[in-house]
CSV table of C-alpha atoms in Angstrom, one decimal:
chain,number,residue,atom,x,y,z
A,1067,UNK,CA,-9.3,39.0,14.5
A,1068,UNK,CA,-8.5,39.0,18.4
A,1069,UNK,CA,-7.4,36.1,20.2
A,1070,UNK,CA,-8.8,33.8,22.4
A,1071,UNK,CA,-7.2,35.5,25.1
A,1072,UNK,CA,-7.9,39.0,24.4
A,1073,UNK,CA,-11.9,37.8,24.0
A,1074,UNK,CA,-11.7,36.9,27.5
A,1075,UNK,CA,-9.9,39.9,29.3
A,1076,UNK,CA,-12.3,42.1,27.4
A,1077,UNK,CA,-15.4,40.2,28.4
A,1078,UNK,CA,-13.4,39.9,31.8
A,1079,UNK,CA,-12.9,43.4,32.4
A,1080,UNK,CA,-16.5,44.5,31.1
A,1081,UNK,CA,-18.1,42.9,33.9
A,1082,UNK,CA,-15.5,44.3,36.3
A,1083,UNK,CA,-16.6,47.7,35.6
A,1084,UNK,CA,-19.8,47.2,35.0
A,1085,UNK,CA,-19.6,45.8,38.5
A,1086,UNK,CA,-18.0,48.7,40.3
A,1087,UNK,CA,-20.5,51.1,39.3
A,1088,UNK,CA,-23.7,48.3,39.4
A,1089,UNK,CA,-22.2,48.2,43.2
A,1090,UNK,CA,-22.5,51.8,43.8
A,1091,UNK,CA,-26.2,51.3,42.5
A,1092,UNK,CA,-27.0,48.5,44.6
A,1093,UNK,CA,-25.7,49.8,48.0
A,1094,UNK,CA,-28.6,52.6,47.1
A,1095,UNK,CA,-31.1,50.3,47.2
A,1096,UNK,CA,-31.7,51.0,42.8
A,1097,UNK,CA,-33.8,49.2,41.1
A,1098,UNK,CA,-30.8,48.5,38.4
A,1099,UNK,CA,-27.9,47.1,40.8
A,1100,UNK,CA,-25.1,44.8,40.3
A,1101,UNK,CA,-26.7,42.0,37.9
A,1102,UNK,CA,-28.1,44.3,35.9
A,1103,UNK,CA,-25.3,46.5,35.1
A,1104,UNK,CA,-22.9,43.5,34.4
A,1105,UNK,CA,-25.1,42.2,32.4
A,1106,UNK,CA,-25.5,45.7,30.2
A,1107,UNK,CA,-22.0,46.0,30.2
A,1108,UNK,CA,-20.9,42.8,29.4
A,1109,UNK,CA,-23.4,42.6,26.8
A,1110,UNK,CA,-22.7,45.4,25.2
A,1111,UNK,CA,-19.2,44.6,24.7
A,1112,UNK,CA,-19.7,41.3,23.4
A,1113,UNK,CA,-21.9,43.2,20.5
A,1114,UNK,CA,-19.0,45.1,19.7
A,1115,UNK,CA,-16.2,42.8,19.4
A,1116,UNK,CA,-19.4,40.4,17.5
A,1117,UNK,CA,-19.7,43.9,15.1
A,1118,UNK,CA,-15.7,43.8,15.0
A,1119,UNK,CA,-14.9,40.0,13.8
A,1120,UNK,CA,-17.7,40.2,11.1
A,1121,UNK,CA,-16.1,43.1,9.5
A,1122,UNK,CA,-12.5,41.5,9.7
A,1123,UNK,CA,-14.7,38.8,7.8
A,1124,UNK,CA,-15.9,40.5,4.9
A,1125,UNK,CA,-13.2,43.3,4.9
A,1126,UNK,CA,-12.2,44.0,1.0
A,1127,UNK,CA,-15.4,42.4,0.3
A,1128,UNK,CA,-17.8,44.7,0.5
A,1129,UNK,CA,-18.6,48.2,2.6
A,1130,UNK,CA,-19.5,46.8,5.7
A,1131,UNK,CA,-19.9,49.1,8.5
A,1132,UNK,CA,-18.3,47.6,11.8
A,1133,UNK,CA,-20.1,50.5,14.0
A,1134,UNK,CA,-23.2,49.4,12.8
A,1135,UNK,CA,-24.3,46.9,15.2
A,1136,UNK,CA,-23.3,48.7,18.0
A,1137,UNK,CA,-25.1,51.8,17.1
A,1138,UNK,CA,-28.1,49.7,17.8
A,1139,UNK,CA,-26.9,49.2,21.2
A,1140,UNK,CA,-27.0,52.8,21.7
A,1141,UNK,CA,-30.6,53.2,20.5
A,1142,UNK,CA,-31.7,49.5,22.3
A,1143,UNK,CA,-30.6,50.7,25.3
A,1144,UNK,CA,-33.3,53.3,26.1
A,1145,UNK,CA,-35.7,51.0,26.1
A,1146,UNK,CA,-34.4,49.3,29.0
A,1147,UNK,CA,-34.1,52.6,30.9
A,1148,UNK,CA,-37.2,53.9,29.9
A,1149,UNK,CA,-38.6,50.9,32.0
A,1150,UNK,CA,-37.1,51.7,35.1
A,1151,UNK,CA,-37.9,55.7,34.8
A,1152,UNK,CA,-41.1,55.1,37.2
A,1153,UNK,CA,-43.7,58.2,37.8
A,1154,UNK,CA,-45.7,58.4,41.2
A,1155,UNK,CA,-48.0,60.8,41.8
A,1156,UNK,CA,-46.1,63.8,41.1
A,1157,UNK,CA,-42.5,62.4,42.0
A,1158,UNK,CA,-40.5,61.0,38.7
A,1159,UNK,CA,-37.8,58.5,39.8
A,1160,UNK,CA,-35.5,56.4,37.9
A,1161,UNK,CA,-33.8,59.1,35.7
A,1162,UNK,CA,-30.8,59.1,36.7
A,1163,UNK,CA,-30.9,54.6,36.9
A,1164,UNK,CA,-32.3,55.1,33.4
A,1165,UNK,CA,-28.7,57.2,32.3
A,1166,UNK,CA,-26.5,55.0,34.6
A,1167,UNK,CA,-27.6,51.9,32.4
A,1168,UNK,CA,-27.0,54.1,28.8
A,1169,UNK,CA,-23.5,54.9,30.0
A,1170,UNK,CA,-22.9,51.5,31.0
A,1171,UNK,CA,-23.3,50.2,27.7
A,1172,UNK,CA,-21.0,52.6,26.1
A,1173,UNK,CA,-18.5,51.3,29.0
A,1174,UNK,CA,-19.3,48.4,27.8
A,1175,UNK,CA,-18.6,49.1,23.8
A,1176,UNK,CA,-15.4,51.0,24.7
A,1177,UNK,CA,-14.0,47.6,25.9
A,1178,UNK,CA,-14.9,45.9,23.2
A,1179,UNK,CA,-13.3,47.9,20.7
A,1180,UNK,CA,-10.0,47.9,22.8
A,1181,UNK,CA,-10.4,51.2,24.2
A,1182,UNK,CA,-9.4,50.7,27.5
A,1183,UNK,CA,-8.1,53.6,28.9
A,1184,UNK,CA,-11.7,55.6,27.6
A,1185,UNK,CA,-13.9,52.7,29.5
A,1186,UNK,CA,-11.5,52.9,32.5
A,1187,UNK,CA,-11.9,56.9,33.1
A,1188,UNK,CA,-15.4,57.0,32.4
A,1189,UNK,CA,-15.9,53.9,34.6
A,1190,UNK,CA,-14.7,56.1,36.8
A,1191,UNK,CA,-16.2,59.1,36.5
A,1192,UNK,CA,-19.2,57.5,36.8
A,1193,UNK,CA,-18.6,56.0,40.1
A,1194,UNK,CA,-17.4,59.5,41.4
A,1195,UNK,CA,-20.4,61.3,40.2
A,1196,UNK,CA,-23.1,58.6,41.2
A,1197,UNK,CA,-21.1,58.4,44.7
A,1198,UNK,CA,-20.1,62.3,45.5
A,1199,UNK,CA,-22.8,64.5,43.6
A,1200,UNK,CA,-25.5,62.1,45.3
A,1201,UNK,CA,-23.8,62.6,48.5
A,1202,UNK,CA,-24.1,66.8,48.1
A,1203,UNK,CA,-27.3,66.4,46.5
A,1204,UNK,CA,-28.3,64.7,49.8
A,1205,UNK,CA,-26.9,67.0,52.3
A,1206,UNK,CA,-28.2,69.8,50.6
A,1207,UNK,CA,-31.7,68.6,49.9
A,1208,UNK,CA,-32.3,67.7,53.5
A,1209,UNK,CA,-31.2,71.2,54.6
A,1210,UNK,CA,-33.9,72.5,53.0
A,1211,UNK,CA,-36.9,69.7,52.5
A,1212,UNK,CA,-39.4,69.7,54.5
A,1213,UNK,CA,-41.5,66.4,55.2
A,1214,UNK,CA,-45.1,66.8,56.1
A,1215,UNK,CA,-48.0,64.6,57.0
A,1216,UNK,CA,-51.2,66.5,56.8
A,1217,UNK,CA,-54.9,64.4,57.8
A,1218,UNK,CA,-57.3,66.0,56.3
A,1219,UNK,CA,-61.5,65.1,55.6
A,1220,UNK,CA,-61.9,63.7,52.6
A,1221,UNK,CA,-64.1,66.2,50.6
A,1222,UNK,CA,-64.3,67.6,47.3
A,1223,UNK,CA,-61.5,70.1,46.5
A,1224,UNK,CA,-59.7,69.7,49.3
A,1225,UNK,CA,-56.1,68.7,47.9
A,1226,UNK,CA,-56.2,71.5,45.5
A,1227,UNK,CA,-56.8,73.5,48.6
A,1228,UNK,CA,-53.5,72.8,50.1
A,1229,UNK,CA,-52.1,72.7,46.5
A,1230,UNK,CA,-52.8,76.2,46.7
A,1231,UNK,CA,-52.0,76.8,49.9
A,1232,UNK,CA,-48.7,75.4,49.6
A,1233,UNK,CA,-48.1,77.5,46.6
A,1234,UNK,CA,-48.9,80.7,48.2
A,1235,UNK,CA,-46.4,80.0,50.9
A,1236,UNK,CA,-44.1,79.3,47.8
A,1237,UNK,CA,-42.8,76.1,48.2
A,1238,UNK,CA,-42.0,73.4,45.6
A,1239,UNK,CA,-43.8,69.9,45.7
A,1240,UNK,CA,-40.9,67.1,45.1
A,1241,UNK,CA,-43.3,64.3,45.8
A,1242,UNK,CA,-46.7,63.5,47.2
A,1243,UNK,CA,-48.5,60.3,48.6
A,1244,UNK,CA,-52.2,60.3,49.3
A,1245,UNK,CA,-53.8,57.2,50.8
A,1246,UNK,CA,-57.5,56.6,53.2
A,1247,UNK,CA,-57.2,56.0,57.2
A,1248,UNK,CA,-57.2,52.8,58.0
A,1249,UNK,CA,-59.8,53.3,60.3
A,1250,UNK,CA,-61.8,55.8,59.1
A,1251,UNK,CA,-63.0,55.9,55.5
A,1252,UNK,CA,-63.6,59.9,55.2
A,1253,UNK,CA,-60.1,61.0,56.4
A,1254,UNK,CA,-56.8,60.8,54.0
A,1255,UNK,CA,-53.6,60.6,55.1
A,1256,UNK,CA,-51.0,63.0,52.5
A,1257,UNK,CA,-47.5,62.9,52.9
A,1258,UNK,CA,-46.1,65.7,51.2
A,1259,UNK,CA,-42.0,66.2,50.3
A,1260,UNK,CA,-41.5,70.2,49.7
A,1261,UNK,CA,-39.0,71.8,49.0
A,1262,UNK,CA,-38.3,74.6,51.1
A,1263,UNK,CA,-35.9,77.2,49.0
A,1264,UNK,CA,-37.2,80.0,51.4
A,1265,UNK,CA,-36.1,78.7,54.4
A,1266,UNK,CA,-39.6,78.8,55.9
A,1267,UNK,CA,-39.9,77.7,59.9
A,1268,UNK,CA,-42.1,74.4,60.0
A,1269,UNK,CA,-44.7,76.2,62.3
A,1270,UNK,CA,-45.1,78.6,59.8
A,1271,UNK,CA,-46.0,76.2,57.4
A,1272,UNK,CA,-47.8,73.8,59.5
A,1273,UNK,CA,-50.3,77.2,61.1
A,1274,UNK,CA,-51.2,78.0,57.5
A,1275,UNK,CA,-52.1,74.3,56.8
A,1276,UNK,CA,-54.0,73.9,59.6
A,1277,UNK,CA,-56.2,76.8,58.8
A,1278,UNK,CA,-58.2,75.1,55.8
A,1279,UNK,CA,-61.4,73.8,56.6
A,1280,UNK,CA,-61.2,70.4,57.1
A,1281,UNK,CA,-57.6,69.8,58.0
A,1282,UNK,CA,-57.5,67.6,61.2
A,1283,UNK,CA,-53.4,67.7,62.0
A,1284,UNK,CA,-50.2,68.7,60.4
A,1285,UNK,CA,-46.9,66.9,61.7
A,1286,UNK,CA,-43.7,67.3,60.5
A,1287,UNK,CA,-41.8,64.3,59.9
């Protein structure tokens, strides 16, 4: 059995990590932040030093499996992920919020079974990869996305008309929002997030937009 002290640095040091990398999340703006990865973390490695003390209990007594309770904290834990995977439209978000929250736990079960230096490198491996691949991700991406606004009549067929359009011009949907004017109920408003792997010009995409019937402006955002 561990001691009274030993309970409290690992319960201590489980919400310090889980901090440091729920802070990463939360200066993102991520729907699982701070609270939410402490709380994973520190939960997590309560369950296992819980799954530790019974089986120091019964130990010679029977077969107990110590892992056993924690395994479920491997399998529980994608059901809070799959809550905050979110799907609009064509656009999928939350993937990567859904994996930061399944390696948290296992942060979380490293310190609880005393493995400290395991749950400090992947604490911070996880911090570096969150931080500096989102970072490239973003500087890259915004070199070649390409952000347009298209206002269109509202008639049948018309947004698989510049579904196809924008396929013969060979670029990649990322995301798409379609919502009605405000002031006019026949005209949409669709933002569209492409992803422009040929290096198109804008006005090149924008004059073959313009040329379906129907299609009042194209800006580019």
């Amino acid at each position: 059995m561990i001691s009274e002290w030993e309970l409290f640095f690992r319960l201590t040091l489980a919400c310090f990590l889980g901090g440091v990398i729920g802070y990463e999340r939360q200066s993102r703006r991520k729907s699982a932040g701070l609270r939410t990865n402490v709380l994973v973390c520190l939960g997590s490695c309560l369950i296992m030093v819980l799954s530790e003390a019974l089986y120091f209990n019964v130990e010679g007594r029977t077969n107990a499996d110590p892992a056993r309770l924690a395994a479920q904290v491997v399998s529980g834990i994608g059901f809070l992920g799959a809550g905050a995977i979110m799907k609009e439209g064509l656009t999928v978000t939350g993937l990567t919020t859904a994996a930061c929250i399944w390696a948290v736990s296992g942060v979380g079960l490293a310190v609880g079974a005393g493995y400290y230096s395991g749950a400090l490198f992947t604490t911070a491996l996880i911090f570096s990869t969150l931080g500096t691949l989102s970072r490239i991700d973003e500087w890259v991406m915004h070199e070649k996305n390409l952000y347009l606004t298209i206002k269109t009549h509202d008639k049948p067929g018309q947004l698989m008309n510049i579904s196809s359009c924008i396929d013969d011009l060979q670029l990649k949907v990322r995301g798409v929002k379609v919502k009605a004017d405000e002031d006019h109920s026949d005209i949409l408003l669709i933002d569209y997030e492409l992803y422009n792997h040929r290096s198109l010009k804008s006005i090149v995409v924008v004059d073959a937009i313009k040329r379906i019937d129907g299609v009042l402006s194209v800006d580019v955002n």
